[in-house]
XYZ file of C-alpha atoms in Angstrom:
247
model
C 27.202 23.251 -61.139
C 26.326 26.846 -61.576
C 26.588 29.374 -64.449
C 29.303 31.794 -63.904
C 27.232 34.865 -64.072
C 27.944 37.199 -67.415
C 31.023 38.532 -67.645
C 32.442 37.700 -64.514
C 33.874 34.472 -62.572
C 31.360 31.738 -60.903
C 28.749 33.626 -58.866
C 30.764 36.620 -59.061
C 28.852 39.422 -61.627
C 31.274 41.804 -63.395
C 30.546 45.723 -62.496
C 28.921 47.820 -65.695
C 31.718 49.647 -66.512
C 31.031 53.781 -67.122
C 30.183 55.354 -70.332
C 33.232 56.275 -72.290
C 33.919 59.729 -72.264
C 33.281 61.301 -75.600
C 36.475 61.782 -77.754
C 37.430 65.271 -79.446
C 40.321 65.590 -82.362
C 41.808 68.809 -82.519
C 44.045 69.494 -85.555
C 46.570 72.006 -85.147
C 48.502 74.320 -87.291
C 50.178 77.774 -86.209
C 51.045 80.874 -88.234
C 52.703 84.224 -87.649
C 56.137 85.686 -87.737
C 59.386 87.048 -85.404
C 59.065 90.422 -87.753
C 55.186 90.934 -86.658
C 55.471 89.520 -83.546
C 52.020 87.443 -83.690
C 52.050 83.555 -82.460
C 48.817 82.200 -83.520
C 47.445 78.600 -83.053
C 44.719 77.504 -85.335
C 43.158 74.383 -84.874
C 39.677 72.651 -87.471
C 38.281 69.691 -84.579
C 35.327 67.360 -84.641
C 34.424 64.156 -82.431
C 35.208 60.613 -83.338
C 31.788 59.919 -85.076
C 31.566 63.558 -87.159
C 35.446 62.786 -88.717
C 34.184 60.333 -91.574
C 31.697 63.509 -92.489
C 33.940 66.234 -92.220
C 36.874 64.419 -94.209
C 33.878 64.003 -97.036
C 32.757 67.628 -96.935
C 36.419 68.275 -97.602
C 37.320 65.314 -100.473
C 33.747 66.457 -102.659
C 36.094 69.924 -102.444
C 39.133 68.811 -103.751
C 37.033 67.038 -106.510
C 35.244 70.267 -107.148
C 38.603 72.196 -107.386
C 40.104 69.760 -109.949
C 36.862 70.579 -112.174
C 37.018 73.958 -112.004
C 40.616 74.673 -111.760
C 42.539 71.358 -112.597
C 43.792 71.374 -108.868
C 44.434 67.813 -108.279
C 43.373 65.761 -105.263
C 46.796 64.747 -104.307
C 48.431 68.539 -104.374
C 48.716 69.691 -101.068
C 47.274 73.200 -100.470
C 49.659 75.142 -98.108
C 48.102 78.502 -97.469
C 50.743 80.703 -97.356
C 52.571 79.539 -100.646
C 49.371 78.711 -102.424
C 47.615 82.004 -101.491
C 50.699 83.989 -102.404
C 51.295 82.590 -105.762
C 53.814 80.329 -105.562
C 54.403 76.248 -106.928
C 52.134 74.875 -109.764
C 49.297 73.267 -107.587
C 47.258 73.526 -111.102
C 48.122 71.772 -113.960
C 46.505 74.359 -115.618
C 49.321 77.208 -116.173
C 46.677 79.947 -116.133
C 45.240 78.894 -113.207
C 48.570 78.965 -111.488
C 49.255 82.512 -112.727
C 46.010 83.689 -111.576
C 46.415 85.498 -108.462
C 42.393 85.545 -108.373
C 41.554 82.106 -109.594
C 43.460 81.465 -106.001
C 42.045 83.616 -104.342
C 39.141 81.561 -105.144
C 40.758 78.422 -104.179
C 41.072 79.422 -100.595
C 37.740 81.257 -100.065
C 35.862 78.102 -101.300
C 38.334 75.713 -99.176
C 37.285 77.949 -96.039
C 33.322 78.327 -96.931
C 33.547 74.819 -97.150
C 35.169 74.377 -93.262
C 32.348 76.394 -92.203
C 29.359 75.083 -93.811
C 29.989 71.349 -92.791
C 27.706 71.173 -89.602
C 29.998 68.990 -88.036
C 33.544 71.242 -88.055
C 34.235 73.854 -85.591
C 37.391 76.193 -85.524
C 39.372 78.167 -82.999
C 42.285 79.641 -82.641
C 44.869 81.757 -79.667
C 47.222 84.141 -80.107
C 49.533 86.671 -78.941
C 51.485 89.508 -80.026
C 55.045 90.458 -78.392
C 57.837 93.104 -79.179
C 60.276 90.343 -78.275
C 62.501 88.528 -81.360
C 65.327 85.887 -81.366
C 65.310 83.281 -78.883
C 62.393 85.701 -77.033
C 60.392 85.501 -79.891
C 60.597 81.693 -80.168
C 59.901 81.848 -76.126
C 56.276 83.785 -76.760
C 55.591 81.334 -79.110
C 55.990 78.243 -77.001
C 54.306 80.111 -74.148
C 51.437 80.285 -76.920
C 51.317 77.193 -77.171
C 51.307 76.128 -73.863
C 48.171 78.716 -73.276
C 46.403 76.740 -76.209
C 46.976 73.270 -74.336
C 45.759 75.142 -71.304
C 42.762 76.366 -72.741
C 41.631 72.948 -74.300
C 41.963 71.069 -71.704
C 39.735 73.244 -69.547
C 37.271 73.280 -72.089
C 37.548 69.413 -72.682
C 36.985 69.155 -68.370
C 33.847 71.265 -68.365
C 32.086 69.187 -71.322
C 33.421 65.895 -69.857
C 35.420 64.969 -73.269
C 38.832 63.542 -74.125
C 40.412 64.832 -76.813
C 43.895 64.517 -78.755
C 45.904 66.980 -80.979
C 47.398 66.394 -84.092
C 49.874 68.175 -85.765
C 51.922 69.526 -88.618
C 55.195 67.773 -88.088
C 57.721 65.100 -88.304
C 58.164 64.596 -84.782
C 61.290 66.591 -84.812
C 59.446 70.179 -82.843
C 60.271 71.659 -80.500
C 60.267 70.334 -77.028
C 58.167 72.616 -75.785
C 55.020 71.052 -77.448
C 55.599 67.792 -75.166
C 56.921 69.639 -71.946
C 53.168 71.268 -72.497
C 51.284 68.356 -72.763
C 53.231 66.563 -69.983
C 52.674 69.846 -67.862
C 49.169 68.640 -67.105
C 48.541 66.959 -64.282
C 47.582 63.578 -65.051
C 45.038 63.232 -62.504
C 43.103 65.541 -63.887
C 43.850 65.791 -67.441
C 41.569 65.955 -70.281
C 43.885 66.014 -73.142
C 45.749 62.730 -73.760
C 48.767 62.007 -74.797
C 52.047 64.082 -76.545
C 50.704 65.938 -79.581
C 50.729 63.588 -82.203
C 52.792 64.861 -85.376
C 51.987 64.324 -89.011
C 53.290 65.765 -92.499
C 50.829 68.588 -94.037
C 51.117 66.839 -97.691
C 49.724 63.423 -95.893
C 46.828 64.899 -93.925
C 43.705 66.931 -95.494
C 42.967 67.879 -91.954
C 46.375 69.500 -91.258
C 45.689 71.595 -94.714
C 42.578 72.766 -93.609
C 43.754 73.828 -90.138
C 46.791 75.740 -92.002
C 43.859 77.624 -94.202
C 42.394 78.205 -90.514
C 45.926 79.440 -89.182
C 46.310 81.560 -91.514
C 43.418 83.232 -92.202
C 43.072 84.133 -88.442
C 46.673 85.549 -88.815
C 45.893 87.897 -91.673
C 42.798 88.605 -89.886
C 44.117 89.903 -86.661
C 47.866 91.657 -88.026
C 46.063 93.368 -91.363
C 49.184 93.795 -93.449
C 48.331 96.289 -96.257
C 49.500 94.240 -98.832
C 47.054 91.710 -98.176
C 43.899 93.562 -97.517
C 41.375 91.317 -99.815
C 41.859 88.597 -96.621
C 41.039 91.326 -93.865
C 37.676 90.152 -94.140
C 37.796 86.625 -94.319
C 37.760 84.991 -91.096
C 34.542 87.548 -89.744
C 33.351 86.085 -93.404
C 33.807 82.815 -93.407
C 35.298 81.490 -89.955
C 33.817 83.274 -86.955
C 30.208 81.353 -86.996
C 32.019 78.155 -86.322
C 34.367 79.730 -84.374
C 33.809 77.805 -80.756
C 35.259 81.047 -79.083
C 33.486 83.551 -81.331
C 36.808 84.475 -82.193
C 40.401 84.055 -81.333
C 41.400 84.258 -77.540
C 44.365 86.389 -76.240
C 46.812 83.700 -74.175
């Protein structure tokens, strides 16, 4: 009687399957705003066996922040309302009043992005005259330039990769009908974009402080000057791009 051979039927040996193609998370926010007319896609993205080291670079933050400023763990850091005073993320009431002591906050939540070896950042944008319904257009088409430019990059390093969210599901179509625009023959991106709730995911925050920092970097609103500098500061040496890209 013979020995089936390994992995295969009687006699019959089973074909070494290819190497898996390495995996790439990218996690998405956007910023901007119909009155500016900027669309800008942020996105904080590591592989599959740099996530457990990234997520720690960014917990032995949040510990650090409840130290020094009585920011717990659990309070979800939204850039725009946490940069611009608003909630009680502290409960220290001083610290909450303090437009410095979060100013802080956010430049050690985006040295911290950049220093962990393992993180890299990017971002798209454009800006259009167009508002309304034409505004919200421009923005989809930004995102749809995003997917594009991904999924080229993913093809030329031989890499999968998957995007995640801020979301409940409930966004607009036009994030699926841009995934599913890919031809599937040839797609490097898989799946829809996969949607998850900012206060749930540390990644999601961090991609926010990306998304907006890139914002406030490229429309330079006078009232906000002190963040002019902050993403040639702290963002553009892990900046894949060296820098956002015009889509």
């Amino acid at each position: 009687m013979s020995t089936p051979a390994p992995g295969g039927s009687a006699g019959v040996p089973t074909a070494a399957l290819p190497p898996a193609a390495p995996v790439r998370l990218f996690y998405i926010d956007d910023s901007g705003a119909e009155d500016t007319g900027w669309a800008v896609f942020a996105w904080i993205e590591c592989t599959f066996p740099n996530w457990s080291n990234g997520l720690r670079a960014w917990l032995d933050l949040r510990k650090s922040l409840y130290a020094q400023y009585e920011i717990p763990p659990s309070a979800e850091l939204h850039a725009t309302q946490f940069i611009n005073g608003r909630g009680k993320p502290s409960q220290n009431p001083g610290v909450n009043m303090s437009k410095r002591a979060r100013q802080e906050v956010a430049e050690q939540a985006l040295a911290t992005i950049c220093a962990c070896a393992e993180l890299h950042v990017g971002a798209v944008y454009r800006q259009t005259p167009a508002r309304r319904k034409e505004y919200a257009a421009e923005r989809d088409a930004t995102y749809v330039g995003l997917v594009d430019h991904l999924d080229t990059r993913l093809g030329a390093a031989g890499e999968n990769g998957m995007i995640i969210m801020d979301g409940n599901g409930t966004a607009s179509g036009a994030y699926y009908a841009a995934h599913r625009g890919l031809k599937l023959s040839s797609r490097n991106l898989i799946e829809d974009p996969l949607f998850v709730p900012a206060h749930r995911s540390a990644w999601v925050q961090m991609a926010d402080f990306v998304a907006w920092t890139t914002y406030q970097g490229l429309q330079r609103h006078p009232g906000k000057r002190f963040t002019w500098d902050w993403y040639d500061r702290y963002l553009r040496a892990c900046d894949v791009n060296g820098g956002p890209v015009e889509v």
